[in-house]
Short mmCIF file of C-alpha atoms and ligand atoms in Angstrom, two decimals:
data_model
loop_
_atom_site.label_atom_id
_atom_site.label_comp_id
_atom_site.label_asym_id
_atom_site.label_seq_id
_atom_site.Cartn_x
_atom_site.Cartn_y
_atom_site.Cartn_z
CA UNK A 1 98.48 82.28 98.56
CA UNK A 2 97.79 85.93 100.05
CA UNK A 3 95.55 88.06 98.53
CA UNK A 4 94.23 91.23 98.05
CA UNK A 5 91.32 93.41 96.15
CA UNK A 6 92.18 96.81 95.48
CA UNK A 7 89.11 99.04 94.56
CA UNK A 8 89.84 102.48 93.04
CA UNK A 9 87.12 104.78 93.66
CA UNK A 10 86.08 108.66 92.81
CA UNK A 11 83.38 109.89 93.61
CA UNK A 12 81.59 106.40 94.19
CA UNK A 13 78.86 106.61 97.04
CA UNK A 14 76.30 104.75 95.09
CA UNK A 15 78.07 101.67 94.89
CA UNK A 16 81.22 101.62 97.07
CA UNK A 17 79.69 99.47 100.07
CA UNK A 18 78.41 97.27 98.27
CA UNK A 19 81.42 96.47 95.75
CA UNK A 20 83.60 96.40 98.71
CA UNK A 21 81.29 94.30 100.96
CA UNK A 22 80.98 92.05 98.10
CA UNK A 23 85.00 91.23 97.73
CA UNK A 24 85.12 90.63 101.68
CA UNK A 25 85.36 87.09 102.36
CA UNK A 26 86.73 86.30 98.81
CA UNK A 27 90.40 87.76 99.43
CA UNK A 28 92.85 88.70 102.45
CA UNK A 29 92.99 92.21 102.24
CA UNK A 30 90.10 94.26 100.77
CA UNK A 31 91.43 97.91 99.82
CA UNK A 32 89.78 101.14 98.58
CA UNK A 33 91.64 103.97 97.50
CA UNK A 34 89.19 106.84 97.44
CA UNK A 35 90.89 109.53 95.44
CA UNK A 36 89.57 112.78 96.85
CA UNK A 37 86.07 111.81 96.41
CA UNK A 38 83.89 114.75 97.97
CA UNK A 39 80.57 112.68 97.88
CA UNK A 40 81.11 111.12 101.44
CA UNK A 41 82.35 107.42 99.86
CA UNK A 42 84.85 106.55 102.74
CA UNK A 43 82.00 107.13 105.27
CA UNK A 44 80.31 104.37 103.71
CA UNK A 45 83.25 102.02 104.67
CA UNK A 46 82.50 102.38 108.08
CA UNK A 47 81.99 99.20 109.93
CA UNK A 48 83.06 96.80 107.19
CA UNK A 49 86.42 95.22 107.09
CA UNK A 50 88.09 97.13 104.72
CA UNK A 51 91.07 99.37 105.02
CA UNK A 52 90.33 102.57 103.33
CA UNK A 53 93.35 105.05 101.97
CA UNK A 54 92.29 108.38 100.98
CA UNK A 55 93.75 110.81 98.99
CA UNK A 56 92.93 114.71 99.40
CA UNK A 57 93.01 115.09 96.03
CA UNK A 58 92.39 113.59 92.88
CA UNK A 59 95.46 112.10 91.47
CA UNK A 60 93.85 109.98 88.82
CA UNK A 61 92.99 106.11 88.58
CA UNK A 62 96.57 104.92 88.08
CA UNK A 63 98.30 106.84 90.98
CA UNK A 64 95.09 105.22 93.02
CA UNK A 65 95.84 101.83 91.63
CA UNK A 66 99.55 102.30 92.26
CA UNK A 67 98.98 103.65 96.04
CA UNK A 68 96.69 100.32 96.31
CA UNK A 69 99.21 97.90 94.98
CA UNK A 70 102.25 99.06 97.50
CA UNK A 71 99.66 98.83 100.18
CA UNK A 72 98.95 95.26 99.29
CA UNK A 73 102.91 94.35 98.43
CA UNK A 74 103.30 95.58 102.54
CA UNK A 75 100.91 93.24 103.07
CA UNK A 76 102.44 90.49 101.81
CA UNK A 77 100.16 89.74 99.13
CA UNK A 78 101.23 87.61 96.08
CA UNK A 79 97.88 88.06 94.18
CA UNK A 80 96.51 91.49 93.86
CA UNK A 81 92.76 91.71 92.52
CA UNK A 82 91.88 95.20 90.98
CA UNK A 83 88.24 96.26 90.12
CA UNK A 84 85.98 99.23 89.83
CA UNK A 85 84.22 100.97 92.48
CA UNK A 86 81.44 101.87 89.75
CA UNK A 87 79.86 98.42 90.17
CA UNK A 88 80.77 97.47 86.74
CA UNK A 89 82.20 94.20 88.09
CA UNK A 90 80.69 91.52 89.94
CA UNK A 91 83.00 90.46 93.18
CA UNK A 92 81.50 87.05 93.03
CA UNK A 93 83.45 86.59 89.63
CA UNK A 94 86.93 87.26 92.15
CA UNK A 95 86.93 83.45 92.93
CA UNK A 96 87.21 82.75 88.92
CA UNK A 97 89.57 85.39 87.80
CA UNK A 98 92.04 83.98 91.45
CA UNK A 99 91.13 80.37 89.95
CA UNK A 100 92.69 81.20 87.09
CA UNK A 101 95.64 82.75 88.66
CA UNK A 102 96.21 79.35 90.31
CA UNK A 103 96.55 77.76 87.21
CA UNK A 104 98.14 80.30 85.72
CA UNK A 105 101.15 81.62 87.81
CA UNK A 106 103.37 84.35 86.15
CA UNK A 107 100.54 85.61 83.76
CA UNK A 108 98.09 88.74 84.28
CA UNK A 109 94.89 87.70 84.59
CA UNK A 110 91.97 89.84 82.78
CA UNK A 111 88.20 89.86 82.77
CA UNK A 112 87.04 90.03 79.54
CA UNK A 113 84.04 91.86 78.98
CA UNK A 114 82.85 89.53 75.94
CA UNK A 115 79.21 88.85 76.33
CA UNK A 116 77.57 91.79 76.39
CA UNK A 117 79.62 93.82 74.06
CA UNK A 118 76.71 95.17 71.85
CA UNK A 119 75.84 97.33 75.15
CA UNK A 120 78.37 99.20 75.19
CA UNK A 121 77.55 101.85 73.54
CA UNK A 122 78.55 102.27 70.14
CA UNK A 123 81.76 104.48 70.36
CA UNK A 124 83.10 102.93 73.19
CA UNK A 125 82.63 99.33 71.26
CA UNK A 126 84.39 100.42 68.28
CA UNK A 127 87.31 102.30 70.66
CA UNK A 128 87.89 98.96 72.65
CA UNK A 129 88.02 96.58 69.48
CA UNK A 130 91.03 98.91 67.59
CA UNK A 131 92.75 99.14 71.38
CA UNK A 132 92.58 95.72 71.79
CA UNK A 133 93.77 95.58 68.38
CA UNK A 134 96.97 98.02 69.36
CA UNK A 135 97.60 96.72 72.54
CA UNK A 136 97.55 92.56 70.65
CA UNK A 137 100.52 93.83 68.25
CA UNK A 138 102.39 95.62 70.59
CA UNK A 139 102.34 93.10 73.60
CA UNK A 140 102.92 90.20 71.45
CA UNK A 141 99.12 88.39 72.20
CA UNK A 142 95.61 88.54 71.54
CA UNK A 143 93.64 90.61 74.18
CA UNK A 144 90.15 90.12 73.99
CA UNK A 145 89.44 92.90 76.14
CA UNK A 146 92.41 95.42 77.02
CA UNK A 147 90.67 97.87 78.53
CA UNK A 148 89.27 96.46 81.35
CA UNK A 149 89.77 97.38 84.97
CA UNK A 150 88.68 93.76 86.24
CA UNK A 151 92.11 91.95 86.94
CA UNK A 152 94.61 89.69 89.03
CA UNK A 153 98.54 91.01 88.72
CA UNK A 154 101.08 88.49 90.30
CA UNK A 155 102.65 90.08 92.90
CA UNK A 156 106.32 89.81 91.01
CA UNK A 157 104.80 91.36 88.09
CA UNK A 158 103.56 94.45 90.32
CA UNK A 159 107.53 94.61 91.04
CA UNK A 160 108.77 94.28 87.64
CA UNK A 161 106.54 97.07 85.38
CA UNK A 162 106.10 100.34 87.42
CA UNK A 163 104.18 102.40 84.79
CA UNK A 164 103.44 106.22 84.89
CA UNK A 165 101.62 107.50 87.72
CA UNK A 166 100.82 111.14 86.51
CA UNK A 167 97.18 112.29 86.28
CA UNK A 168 97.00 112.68 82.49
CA UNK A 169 98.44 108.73 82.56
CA UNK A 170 95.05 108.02 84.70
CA UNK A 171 93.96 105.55 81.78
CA UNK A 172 97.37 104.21 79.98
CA UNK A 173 98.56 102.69 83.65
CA UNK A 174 96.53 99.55 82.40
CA UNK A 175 97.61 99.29 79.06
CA UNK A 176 100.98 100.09 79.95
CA UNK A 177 100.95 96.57 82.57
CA UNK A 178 99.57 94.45 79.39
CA UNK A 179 102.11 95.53 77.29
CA UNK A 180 105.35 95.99 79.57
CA UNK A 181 103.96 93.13 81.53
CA UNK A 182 103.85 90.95 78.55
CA UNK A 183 107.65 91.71 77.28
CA UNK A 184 108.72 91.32 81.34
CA UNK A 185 107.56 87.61 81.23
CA UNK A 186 103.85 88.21 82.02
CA UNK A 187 101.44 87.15 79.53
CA UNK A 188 97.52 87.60 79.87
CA UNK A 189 94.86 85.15 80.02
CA UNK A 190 91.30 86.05 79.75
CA UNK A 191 88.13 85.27 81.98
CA UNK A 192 84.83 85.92 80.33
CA UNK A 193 83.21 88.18 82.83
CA UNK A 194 79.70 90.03 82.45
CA UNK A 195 80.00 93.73 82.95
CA UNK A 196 76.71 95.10 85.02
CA UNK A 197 75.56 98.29 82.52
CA UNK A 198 73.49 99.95 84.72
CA UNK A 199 70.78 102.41 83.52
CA UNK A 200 71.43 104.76 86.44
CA UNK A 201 75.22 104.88 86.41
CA UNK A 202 77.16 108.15 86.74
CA UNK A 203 78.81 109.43 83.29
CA UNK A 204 82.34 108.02 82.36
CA UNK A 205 85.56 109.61 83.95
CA UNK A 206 86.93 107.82 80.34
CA UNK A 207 87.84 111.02 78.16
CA UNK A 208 87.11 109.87 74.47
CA UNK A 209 89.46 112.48 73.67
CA UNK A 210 92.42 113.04 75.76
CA UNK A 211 92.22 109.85 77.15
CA UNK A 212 92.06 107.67 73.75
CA UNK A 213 94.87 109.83 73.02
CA UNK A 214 97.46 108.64 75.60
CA UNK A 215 96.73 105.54 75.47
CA UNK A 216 97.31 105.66 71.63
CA UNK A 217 100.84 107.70 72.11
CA UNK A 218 101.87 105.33 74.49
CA UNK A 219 100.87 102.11 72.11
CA UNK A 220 102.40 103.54 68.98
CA UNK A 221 106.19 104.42 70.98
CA UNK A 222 106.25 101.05 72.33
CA UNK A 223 105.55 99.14 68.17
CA UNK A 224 107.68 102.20 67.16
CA UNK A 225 110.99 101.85 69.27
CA UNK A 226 110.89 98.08 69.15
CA UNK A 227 111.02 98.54 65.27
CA UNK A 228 107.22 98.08 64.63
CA UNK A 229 107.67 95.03 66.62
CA UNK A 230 106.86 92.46 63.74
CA UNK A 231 107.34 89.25 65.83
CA UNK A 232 104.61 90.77 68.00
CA UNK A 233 101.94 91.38 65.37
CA UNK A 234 103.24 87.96 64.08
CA UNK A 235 102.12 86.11 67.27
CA UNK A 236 98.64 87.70 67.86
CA UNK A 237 97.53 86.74 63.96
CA UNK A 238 98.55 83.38 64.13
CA UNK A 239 98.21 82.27 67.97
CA UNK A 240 94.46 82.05 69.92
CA UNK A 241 93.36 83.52 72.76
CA UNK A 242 94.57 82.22 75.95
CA UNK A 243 91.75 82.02 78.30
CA UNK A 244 91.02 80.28 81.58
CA UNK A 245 89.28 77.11 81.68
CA UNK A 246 90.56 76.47 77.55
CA UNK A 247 87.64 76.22 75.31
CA UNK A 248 86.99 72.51 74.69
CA UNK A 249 88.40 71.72 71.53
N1 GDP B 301 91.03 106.75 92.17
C1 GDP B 301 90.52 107.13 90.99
N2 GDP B 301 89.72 106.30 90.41
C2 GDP B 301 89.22 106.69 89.24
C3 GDP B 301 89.49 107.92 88.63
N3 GDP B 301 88.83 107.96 87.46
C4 GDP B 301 88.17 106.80 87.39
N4 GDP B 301 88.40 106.05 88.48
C5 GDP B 301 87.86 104.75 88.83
O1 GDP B 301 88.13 103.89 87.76
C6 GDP B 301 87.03 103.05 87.53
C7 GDP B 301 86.62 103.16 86.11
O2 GDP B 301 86.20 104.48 85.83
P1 GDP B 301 84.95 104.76 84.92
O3 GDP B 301 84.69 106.22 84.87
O4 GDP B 301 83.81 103.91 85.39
O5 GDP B 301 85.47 104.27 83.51
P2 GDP B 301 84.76 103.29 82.51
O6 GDP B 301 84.19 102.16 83.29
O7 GDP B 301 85.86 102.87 81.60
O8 GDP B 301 83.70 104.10 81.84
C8 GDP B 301 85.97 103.44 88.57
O9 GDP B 301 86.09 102.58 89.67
C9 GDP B 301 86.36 104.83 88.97
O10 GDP B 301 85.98 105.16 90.30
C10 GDP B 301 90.35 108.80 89.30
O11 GDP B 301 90.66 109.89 88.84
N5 GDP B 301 90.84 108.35 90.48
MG1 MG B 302 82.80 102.29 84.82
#
C-alpha cells in the first residue's frame, strides 16, 4: 500500500513544520499545498522531506486539496491522508485512521471529532450536529462528524467523485466526497480522534455565513433531485455508526 498525507495550508507558519514533520515517517509521500500564504510557511519546509506546491494565490481549501490529491495519484498512491495545517489534528493518529483503511478498503475513512465536542464553541457545535444531520440523509449513513478535515480517501474514490474546485466551494469539497462518495460505492467509517483546541490559534477561515450556506445549497439539491432521497434518511435512522475497531457489543 502507497501512501500519502496531503496538508492544506494558508497562512500556517505557526504550525506547518511541525504538522508536517509529524506525518513524515507515517506515510510515503508527505505533501503541503500552501495556497498563497504570505506569512513565510513554505520557508519553514526547508530541510524536511516534504514536497511543497505553492500556489500564488489563494484558491481556497478545496482547489488546495484537489491540487494535493493529483499530486499524490502521480505518485502512485492508493491511500491519500488529508489533514489541517492548523494543528487541529494529531499526525500520530495517521497510523489509526490508515489502520482502518486496511480493514476497510473501498470506504472513506473520517476522524471523528467526538470527545471533546463541548469545546467547540457553541455555534460551531450546534452547526456540525444539523450538518452531520444533512449530510446522514443525503449520503445514505450516519456521520458522526462530517465536517472534519482529518481523513483517508481510497485512491479509486479520488477518481470517481471530482467535486467543485471554485473558491466559494472552499468548504462543500468535503461534504460533497461524503455524499457523492457514498452513492459512488464509498461509504464512511469513523475514527474517534481528539481535536487539539488551542488557546492561541488563529481565527477560523470557516465563514458561518457564506460558508454554512454552500454547504447547505449543495446538501438540499442532492435530497432534492434524488426525490428527497427517502431510502437515504431511511438507512441513517435505523442503521449505527460504522466505526473502526466496532464497539464491543
Ligand atoms: N489551501 C487552503 N487551505 C485553507 C484555506 N482555508 C482554510 N484552509 C485550510 O483548511 C484547514 C481548516 O481551516 P480552518 O480555518 O482551521 O477551519 P476550521 O478548522 O474548520 O475552523 C486549515 O489547514 C487551513 O489552512 C484556503 O483558502 N486555502
Ligand atoms: Mg482549524
Amino acid at each position: 500500500m502507497s501512501t500519502a498525507a496531503i496538508i492544506p495550508a494558508r497562512n500556517e507558519v505557526r504550525t506547518i513544520a511541525d504538522v508536517a514533520r509529524g506525518c513524515v515517517g507515517r506515510v510515503d509521500h508527505v505533501i503541503v499545498v500552501d495556497d498563497g500564504s504570505d506569512d513565510g510557511t513554505h520557508e519553514r519546509l526547508v530541510g524536511l522531506e516534504v514536497e511543497c506546491l505553492r500556489r500564488p494565490e489563494s484558491g481556497g481549501k478545496a482547489a488546495a486539496l484537489a491540487d494535493g490529491f493529483a499530486r499524490a495519484l502521480e505518485l502512485g498512491a492508493d491511500r491519500v491522508v488529508t489533514l489541517d495545517g492548523d494543528g487541529q489534528h494529531d499526525p500520530a493518529d495517521i497510523d489509526r485512521l490508515l489502520g482502518a483503511a486496511r480493514a476497510h478498503p473501498e470506504h472513506l475513512v473520517i476522524g471523528a471529532r467526538l470527545r471533546q465536542r463541548h469545546r467547540q464553541p457553541g455555534i460551531r457545535h450546534f452547526a456540525n450536529r444539523f450538518a452531520d444531520f444533512w449530510v446522514g440523509w443525503a449520503s445514505g449513513q450516519r456521520v458522526p462528524d462530517s465536517q472534519t478535515g482529518f481523513r483517508v480517501y481510497p485512491a479509486a474514490l479520488l477518481e470517481a467523485v471530482r467535486p467543485s474546485t471554485e473558491r466559494r466551494h472552499g468548504f462543500v469539497f468535503e461534504t460533497a466526497m461524503l455524499i457523492d462518495g457514498a452513492r459512488a460505492g464509498f461509504p464512511c467509517v469513523a475514527v474517534p480522534i481528539d481535536s487539539v483546541y488551542r488557546d492561541d490559534a488563529r481565527p477560523s477561515y470557516f465563514r458561518p455565513g457564506k460558508d454554512v450556506w454552500e454547504i447547505f445549497v449543495f446538501v438540499f439539491w442532492r435530497i432534492l433531485l434524488s426525490g428527497l432521497y427517502l431510502p437515504g434518511l431511511w438507512r441513517m435512522a435505523t442503521r449505527p455508526t460504522r466505526f473502526h475497531p466496532a464497539p464491543e457489543a
